[in-house]
CSV table of C-alpha atoms in Angstrom, one decimal:
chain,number,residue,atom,x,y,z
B,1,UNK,CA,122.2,2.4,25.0
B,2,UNK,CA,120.9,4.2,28.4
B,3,UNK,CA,120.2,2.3,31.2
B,4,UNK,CA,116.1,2.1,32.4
B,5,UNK,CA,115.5,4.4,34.9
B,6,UNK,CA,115.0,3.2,38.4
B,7,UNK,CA,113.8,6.5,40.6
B,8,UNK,CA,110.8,8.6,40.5
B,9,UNK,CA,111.1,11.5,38.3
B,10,UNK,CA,109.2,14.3,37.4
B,11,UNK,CA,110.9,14.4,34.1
B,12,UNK,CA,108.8,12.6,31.7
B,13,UNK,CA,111.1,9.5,30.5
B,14,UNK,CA,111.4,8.4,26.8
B,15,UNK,CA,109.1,5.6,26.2
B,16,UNK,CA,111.4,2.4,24.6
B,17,UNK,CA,109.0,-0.7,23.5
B,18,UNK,CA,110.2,-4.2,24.3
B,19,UNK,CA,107.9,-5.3,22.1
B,20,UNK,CA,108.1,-4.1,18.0
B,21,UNK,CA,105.5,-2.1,17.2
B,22,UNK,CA,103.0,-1.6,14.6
B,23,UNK,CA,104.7,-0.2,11.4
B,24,UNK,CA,102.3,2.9,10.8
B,25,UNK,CA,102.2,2.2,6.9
B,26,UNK,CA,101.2,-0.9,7.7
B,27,UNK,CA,97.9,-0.7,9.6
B,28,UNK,CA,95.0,-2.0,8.8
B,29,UNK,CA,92.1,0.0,8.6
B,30,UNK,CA,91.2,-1.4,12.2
B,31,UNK,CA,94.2,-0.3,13.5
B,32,UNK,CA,94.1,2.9,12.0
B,33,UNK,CA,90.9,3.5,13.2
B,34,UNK,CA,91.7,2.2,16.9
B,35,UNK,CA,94.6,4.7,17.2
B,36,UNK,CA,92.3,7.5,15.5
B,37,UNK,CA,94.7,8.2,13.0
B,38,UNK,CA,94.9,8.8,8.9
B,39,UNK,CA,97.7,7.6,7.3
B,40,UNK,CA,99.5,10.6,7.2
B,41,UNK,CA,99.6,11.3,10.2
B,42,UNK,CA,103.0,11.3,11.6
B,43,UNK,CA,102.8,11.8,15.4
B,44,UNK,CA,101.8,8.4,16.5
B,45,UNK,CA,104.0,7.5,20.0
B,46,UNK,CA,105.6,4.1,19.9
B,47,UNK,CA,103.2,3.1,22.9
B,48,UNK,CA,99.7,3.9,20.8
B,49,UNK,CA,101.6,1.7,18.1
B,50,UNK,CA,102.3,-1.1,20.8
B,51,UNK,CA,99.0,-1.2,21.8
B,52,UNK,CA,97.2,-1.5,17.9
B,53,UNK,CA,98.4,-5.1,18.3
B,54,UNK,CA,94.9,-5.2,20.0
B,55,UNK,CA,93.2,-2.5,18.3
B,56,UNK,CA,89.7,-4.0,20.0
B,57,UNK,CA,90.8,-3.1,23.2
B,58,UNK,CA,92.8,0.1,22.4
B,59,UNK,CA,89.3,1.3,20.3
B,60,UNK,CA,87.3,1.1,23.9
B,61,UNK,CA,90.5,2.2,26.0
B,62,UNK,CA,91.0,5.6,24.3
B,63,UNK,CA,87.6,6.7,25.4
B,64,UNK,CA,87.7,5.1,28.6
B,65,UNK,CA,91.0,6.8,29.7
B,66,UNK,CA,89.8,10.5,28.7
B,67,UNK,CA,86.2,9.9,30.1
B,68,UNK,CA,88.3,9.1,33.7
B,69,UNK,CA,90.8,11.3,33.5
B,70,UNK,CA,89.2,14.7,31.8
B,71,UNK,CA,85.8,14.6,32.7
B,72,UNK,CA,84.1,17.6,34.1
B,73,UNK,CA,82.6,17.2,37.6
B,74,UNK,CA,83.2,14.9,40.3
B,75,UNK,CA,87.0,14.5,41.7
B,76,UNK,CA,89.2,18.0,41.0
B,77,UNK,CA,91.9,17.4,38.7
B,78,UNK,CA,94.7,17.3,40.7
B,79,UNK,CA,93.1,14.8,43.1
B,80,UNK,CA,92.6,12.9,40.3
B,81,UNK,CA,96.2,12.7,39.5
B,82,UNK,CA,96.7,12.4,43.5
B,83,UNK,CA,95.1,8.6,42.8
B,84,UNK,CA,97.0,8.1,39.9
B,85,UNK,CA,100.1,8.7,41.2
B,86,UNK,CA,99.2,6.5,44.1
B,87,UNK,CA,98.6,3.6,41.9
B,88,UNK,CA,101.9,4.0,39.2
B,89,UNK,CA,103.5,4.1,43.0
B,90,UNK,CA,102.7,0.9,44.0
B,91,UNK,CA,103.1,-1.0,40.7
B,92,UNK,CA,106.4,1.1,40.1
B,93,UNK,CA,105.6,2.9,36.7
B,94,UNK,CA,108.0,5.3,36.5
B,95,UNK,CA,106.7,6.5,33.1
B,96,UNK,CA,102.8,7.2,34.5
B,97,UNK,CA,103.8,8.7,37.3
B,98,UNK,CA,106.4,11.2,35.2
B,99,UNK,CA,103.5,12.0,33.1
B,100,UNK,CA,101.2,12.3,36.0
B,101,UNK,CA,103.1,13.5,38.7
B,102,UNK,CA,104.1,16.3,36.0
B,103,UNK,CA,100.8,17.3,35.8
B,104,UNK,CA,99.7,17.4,38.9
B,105,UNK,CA,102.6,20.1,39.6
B,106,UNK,CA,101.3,22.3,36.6
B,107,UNK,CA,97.5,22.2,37.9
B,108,UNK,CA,98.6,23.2,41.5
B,109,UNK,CA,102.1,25.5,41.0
B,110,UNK,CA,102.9,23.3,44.0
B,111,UNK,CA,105.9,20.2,43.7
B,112,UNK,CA,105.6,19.6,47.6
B,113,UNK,CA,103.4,17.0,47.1
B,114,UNK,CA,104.7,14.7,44.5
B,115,UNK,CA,108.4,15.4,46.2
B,116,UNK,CA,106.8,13.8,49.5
B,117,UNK,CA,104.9,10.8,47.5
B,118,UNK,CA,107.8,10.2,46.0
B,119,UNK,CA,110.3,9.9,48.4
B,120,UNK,CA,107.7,8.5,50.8
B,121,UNK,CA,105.1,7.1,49.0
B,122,UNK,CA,101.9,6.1,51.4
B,123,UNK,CA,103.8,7.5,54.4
B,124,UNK,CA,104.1,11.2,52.3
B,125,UNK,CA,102.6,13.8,54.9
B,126,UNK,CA,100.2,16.0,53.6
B,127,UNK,CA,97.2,17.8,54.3
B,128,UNK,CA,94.1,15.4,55.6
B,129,UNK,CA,92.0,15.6,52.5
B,130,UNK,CA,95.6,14.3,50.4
B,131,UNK,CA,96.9,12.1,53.2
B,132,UNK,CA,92.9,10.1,53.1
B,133,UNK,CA,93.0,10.3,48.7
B,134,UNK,CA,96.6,8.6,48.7
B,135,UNK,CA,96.5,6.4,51.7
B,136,UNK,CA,93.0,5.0,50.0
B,137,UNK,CA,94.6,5.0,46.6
B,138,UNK,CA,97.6,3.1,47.4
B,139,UNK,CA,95.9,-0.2,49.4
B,140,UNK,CA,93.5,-0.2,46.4
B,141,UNK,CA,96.4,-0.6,43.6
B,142,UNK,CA,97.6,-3.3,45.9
B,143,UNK,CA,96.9,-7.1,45.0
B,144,UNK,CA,94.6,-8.0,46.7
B,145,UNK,CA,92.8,-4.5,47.3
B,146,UNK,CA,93.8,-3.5,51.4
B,147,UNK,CA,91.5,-0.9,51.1
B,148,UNK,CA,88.5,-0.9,53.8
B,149,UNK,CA,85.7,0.2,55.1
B,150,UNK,CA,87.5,2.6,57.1
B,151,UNK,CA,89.2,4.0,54.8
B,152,UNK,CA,86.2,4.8,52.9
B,153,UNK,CA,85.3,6.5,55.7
B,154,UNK,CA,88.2,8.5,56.3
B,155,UNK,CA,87.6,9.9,52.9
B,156,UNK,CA,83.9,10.8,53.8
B,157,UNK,CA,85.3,12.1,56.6
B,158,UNK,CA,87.5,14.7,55.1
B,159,UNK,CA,85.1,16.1,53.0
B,160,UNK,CA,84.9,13.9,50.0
B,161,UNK,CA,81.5,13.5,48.0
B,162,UNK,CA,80.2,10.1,46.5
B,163,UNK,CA,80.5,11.2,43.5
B,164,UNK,CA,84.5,12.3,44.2
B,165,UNK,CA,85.5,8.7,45.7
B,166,UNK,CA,83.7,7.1,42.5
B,167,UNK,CA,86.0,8.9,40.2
B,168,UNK,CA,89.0,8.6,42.4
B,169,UNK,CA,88.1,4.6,42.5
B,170,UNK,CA,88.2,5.3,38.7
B,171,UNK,CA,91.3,7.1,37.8
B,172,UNK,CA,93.5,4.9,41.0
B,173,UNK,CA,91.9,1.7,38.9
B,174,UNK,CA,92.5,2.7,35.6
B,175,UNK,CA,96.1,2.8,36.5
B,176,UNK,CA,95.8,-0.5,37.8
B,177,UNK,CA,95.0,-1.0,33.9
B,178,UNK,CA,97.8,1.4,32.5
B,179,UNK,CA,100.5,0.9,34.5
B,180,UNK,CA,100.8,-3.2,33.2
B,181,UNK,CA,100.7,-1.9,30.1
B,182,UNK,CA,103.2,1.0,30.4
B,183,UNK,CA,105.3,-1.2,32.8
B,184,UNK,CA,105.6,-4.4,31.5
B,185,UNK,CA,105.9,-3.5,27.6
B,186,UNK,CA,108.4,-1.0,27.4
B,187,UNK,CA,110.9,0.8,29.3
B,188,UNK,CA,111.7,4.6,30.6
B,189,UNK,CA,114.8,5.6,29.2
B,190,UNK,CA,116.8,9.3,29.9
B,191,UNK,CA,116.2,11.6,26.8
B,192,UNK,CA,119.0,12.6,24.9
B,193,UNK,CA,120.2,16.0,26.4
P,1,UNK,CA,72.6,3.4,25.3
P,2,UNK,CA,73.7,0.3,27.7
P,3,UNK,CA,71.4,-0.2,30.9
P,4,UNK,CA,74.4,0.4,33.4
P,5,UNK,CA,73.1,-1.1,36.1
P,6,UNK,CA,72.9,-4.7,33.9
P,7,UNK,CA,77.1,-4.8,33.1
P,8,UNK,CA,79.4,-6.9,34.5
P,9,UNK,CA,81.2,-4.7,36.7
P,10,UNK,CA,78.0,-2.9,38.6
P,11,UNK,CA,76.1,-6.2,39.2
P,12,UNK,CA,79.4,-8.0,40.3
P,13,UNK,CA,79.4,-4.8,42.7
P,14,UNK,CA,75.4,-5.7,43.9
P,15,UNK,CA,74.0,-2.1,42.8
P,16,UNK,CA,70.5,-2.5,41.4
P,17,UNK,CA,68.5,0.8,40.2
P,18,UNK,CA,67.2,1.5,43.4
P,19,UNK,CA,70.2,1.4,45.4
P,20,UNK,CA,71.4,4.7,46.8
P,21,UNK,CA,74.5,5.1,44.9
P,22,UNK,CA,72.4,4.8,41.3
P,23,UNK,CA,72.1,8.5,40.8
P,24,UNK,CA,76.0,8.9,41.1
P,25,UNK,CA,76.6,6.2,38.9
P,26,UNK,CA,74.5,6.9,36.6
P,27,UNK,CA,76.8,10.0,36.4
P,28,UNK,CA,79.8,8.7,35.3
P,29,UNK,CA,76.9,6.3,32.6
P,30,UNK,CA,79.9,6.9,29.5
P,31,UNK,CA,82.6,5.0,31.9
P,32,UNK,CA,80.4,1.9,32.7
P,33,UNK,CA,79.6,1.6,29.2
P,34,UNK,CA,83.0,1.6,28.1
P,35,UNK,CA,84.1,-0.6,30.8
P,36,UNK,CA,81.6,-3.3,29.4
P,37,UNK,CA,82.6,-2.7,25.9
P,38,UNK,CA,86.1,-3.2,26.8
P,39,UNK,CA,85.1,-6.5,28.9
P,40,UNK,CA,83.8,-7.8,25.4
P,41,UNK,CA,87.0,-6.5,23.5
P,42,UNK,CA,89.0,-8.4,25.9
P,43,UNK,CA,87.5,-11.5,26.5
P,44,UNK,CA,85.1,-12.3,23.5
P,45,UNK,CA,87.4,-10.4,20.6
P,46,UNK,CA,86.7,-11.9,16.9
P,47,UNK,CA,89.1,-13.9,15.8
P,48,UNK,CA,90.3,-14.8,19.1
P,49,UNK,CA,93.5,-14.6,18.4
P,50,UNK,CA,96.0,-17.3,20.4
P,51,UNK,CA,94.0,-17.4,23.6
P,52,UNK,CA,90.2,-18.9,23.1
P,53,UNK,CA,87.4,-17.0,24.8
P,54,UNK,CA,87.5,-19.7,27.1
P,55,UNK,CA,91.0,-19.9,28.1
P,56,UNK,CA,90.8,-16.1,28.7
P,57,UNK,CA,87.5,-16.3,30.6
P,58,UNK,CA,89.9,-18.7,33.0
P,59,UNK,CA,92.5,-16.4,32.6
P,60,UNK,CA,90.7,-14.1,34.0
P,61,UNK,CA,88.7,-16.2,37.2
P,62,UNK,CA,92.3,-16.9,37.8
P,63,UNK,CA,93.0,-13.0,37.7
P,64,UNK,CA,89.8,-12.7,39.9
P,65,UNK,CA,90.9,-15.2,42.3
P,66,UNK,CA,94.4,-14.0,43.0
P,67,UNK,CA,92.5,-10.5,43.6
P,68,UNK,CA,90.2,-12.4,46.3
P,69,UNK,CA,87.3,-11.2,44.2
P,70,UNK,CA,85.1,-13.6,44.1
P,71,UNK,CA,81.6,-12.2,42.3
P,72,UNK,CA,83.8,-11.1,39.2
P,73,UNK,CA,85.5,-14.7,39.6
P,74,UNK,CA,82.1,-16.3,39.8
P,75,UNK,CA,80.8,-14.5,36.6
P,76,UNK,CA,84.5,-15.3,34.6
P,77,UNK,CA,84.1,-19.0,36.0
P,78,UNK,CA,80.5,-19.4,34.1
P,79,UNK,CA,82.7,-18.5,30.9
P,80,UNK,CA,84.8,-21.6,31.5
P,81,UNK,CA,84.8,-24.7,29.3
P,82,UNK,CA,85.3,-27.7,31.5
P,83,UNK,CA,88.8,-28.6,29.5
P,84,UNK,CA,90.0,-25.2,30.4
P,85,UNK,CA,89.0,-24.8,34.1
P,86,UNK,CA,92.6,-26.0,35.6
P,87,UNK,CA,93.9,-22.9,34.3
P,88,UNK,CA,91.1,-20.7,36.5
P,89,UNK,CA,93.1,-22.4,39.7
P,90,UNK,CA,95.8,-20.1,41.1
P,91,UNK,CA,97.5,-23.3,42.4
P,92,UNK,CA,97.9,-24.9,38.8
P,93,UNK,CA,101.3,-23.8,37.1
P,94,UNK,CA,100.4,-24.8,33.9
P,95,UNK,CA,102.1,-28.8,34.1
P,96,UNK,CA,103.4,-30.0,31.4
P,97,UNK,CA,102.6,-27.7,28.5
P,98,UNK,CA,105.5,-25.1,28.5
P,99,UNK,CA,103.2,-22.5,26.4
P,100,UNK,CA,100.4,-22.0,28.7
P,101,UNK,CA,103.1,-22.6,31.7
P,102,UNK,CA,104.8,-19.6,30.3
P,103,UNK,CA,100.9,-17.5,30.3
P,104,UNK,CA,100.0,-18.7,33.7
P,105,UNK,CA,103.4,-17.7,34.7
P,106,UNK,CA,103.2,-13.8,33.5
P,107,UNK,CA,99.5,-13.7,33.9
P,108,UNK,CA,100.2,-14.5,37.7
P,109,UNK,CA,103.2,-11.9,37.9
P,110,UNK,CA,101.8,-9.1,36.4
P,111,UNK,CA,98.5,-9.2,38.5
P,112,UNK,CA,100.1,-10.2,41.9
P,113,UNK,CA,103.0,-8.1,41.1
P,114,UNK,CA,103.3,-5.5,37.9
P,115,UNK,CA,106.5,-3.8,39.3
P,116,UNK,CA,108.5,-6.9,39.2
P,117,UNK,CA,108.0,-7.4,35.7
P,118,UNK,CA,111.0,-6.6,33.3
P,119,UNK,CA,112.4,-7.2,29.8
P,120,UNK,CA,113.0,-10.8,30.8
P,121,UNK,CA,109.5,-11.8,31.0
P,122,UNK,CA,108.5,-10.5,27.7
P,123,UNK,CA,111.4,-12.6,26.4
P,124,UNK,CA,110.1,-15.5,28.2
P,125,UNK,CA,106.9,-15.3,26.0
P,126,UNK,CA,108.5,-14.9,22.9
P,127,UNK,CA,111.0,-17.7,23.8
P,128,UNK,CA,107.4,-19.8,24.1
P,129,UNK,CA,106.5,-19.0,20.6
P,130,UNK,CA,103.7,-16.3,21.3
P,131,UNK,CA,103.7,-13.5,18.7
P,132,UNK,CA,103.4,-9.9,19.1
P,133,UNK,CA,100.1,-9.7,18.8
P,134,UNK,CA,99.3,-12.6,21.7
P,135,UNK,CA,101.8,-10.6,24.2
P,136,UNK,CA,99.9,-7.5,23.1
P,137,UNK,CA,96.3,-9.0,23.6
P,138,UNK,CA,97.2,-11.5,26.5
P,139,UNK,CA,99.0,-7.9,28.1
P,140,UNK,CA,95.5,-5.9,27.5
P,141,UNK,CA,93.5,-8.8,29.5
P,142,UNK,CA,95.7,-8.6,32.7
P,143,UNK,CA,95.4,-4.9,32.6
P,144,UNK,CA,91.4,-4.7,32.4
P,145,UNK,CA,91.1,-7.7,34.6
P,146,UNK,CA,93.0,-5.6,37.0
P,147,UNK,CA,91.1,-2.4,36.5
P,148,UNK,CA,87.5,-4.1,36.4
P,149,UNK,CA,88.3,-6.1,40.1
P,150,UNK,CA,89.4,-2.4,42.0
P,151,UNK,CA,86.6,-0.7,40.7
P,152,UNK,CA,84.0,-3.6,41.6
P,153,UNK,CA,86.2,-3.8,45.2
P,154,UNK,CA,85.8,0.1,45.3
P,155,UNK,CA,81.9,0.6,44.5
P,156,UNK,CA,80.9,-2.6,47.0
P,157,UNK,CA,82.6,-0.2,49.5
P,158,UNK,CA,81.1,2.6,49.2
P,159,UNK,CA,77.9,1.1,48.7
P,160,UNK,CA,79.1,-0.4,52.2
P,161,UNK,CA,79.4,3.6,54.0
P,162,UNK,CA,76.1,4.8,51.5
């Protein structure tokens, strides 16, 4: 079996459970229903079948992440990613920051960034705007928060609106969430060539 | 629809209706109301499964209280049944009961310190008899505890610069 892997990547990992998962023609209706799926469906990833263990949470979850992640307005994208980089980061999830690093580099046709994050994480230099988003983001995702008042204001500062810092609050704490589930249940693992 | 302004998260965060940042909230309305509903799917799920409501109300004051957040950990407290408030301590391991030692144990880890955690500590919990769906559920409660505390720690501060 391949070893977990250790480094950042942009190369979105394999997902292996430490846990066993739910056997899809096994769900209960609740379970189907959390992971918004009919029984013949077939494309269910091991972590969606992880998490119907709890299919109260994952019901609520779903939502939650794409409401944070996808919604129009507020925060670009990008810097939307920018903060969930920052968190998977600090808490080491190699598997959300693949995923997210990934996409960040599709919305912007630009892998400077996530190259510097990555090999420097809160110390990456970047522009201004990207140097206030991570440098916020990353004392947030620590335990306990290190994020102050000025660095609130640093992102004020560079040109942020309220209603940008609220969703980059969001999407840098909903990794705080995803990441000790992504983390902690399973492991990244090389895909076969 | 939820009144937003009367979840756990925005008054733990002290922003009433009137307050300045209310219109910008009330533009992200969908995420607050999800972030109660997952507050109830977490911590008041029927059946309870392996942890009571009240042992993961002190799970969860405990979560609080390692993050220094101490409104959420004041609400999560008032959850607490008296037999159950040792756990809510951050400087009780749990004593002599080698099941909840073992919770306390990866409850503590994976808040103070998520990138630390490996295959070993999920073995641990087996080892202590918890099923699959416990480690699942008891896995789901660290991670919203730990979402709900930065985004309460993240709105008092910009209500702070508003």
């Amino acid at each position: 079996m391949s070893e977990p892997i250790k480094e950042f990547t942009t190369a979105i990992p394999f997902w292996s459970p430490r846990v066993t998962p739910v056997e899809l023609d096994q769900a209960s209706e609740e379970q189907l229903d959390a992971m918004k799926v009919t029984p013949s469906d077939t494309g269910v990833s091991e972590y969606v079948l992880v998490l119907a263990h709890d299919p109260k949470t994952l019901k609520e979850r779903t939502p939650l992440f794409n409401g944070i992640m996808y919604s129009r307005g507020g925060l670009s994208r990008p810097e939307t990613e920018l903060g969930a980089v920052a968190a998977s980061v600090v808490n080491r999830c190699i598997y959300c920051a693949a995923v997210h690093a990934s996409r960040y580099n599709e919305l912007t046709d630009d892998e400077s960034v996530m190259e510097a994050v990555f090999s420097r994480g809160a110390d990456a230099e970047l522009d201004p705007r990207q140097s206030a988003i991570l440098n916020f983001a990353t004392k947030l995702s620590k335990c306990p928060s290190e994020a102050d008042k000025a660095d609130m204001n640093l992102l004020k500062e560079n040109g942020l609106e309220m209603d940008e810092i609220l969703d980059l609050v969001l999407s840098t704490s909903l990794f705080g969430w995803a990441n000790r589930l992504m983390h902690v249940l399973g492991d990244p693992l090389p895909r076969e060539a | 629809m939820e009144d937003i302004f009367d979840t756990v998260l925005v008054r733990a965060a002290g922003i009433s209706a009137g307050h300045p940042l209310a219109g910008v909230l009330s533009g992200r309305s969908n995420i607050i109301e999800l972030t109660e509903k997952s507050h109830a799917a977490a911590l008041k799920p029927e059946p309870s499964g392996g942890l009571t409501h009240s042992q993961r109300a002190a799970l969860a004051c405990r979560m609080a209280r390692l993050n220094q957040e101490v409104e959420l950990a004041y609400h999560y407290e008032s959850m607490v049944e008296t037999v159950d408030v040792s756990i809510a301590d951050p400087r009780f391991d749990g004593a002599d009961n080698p099941r909840l030692k073992t919770i306390i144990r990866h409850t503590d880890l994976v808040t103070r310190s998520p990138k630390d955690a490996g295959e070993d500590d999920i073995r641990a919990l087996e080892s202590a008899g918890i099923p699959v769906e416990d480690i699942v559920r008891l896995s789901e409660l660290i991670a919203f505890v730990n979402y709900q505390v930065r985004v309460a720690a993240g709105l008092r501060l910009m209500a702070a610069v508003s």
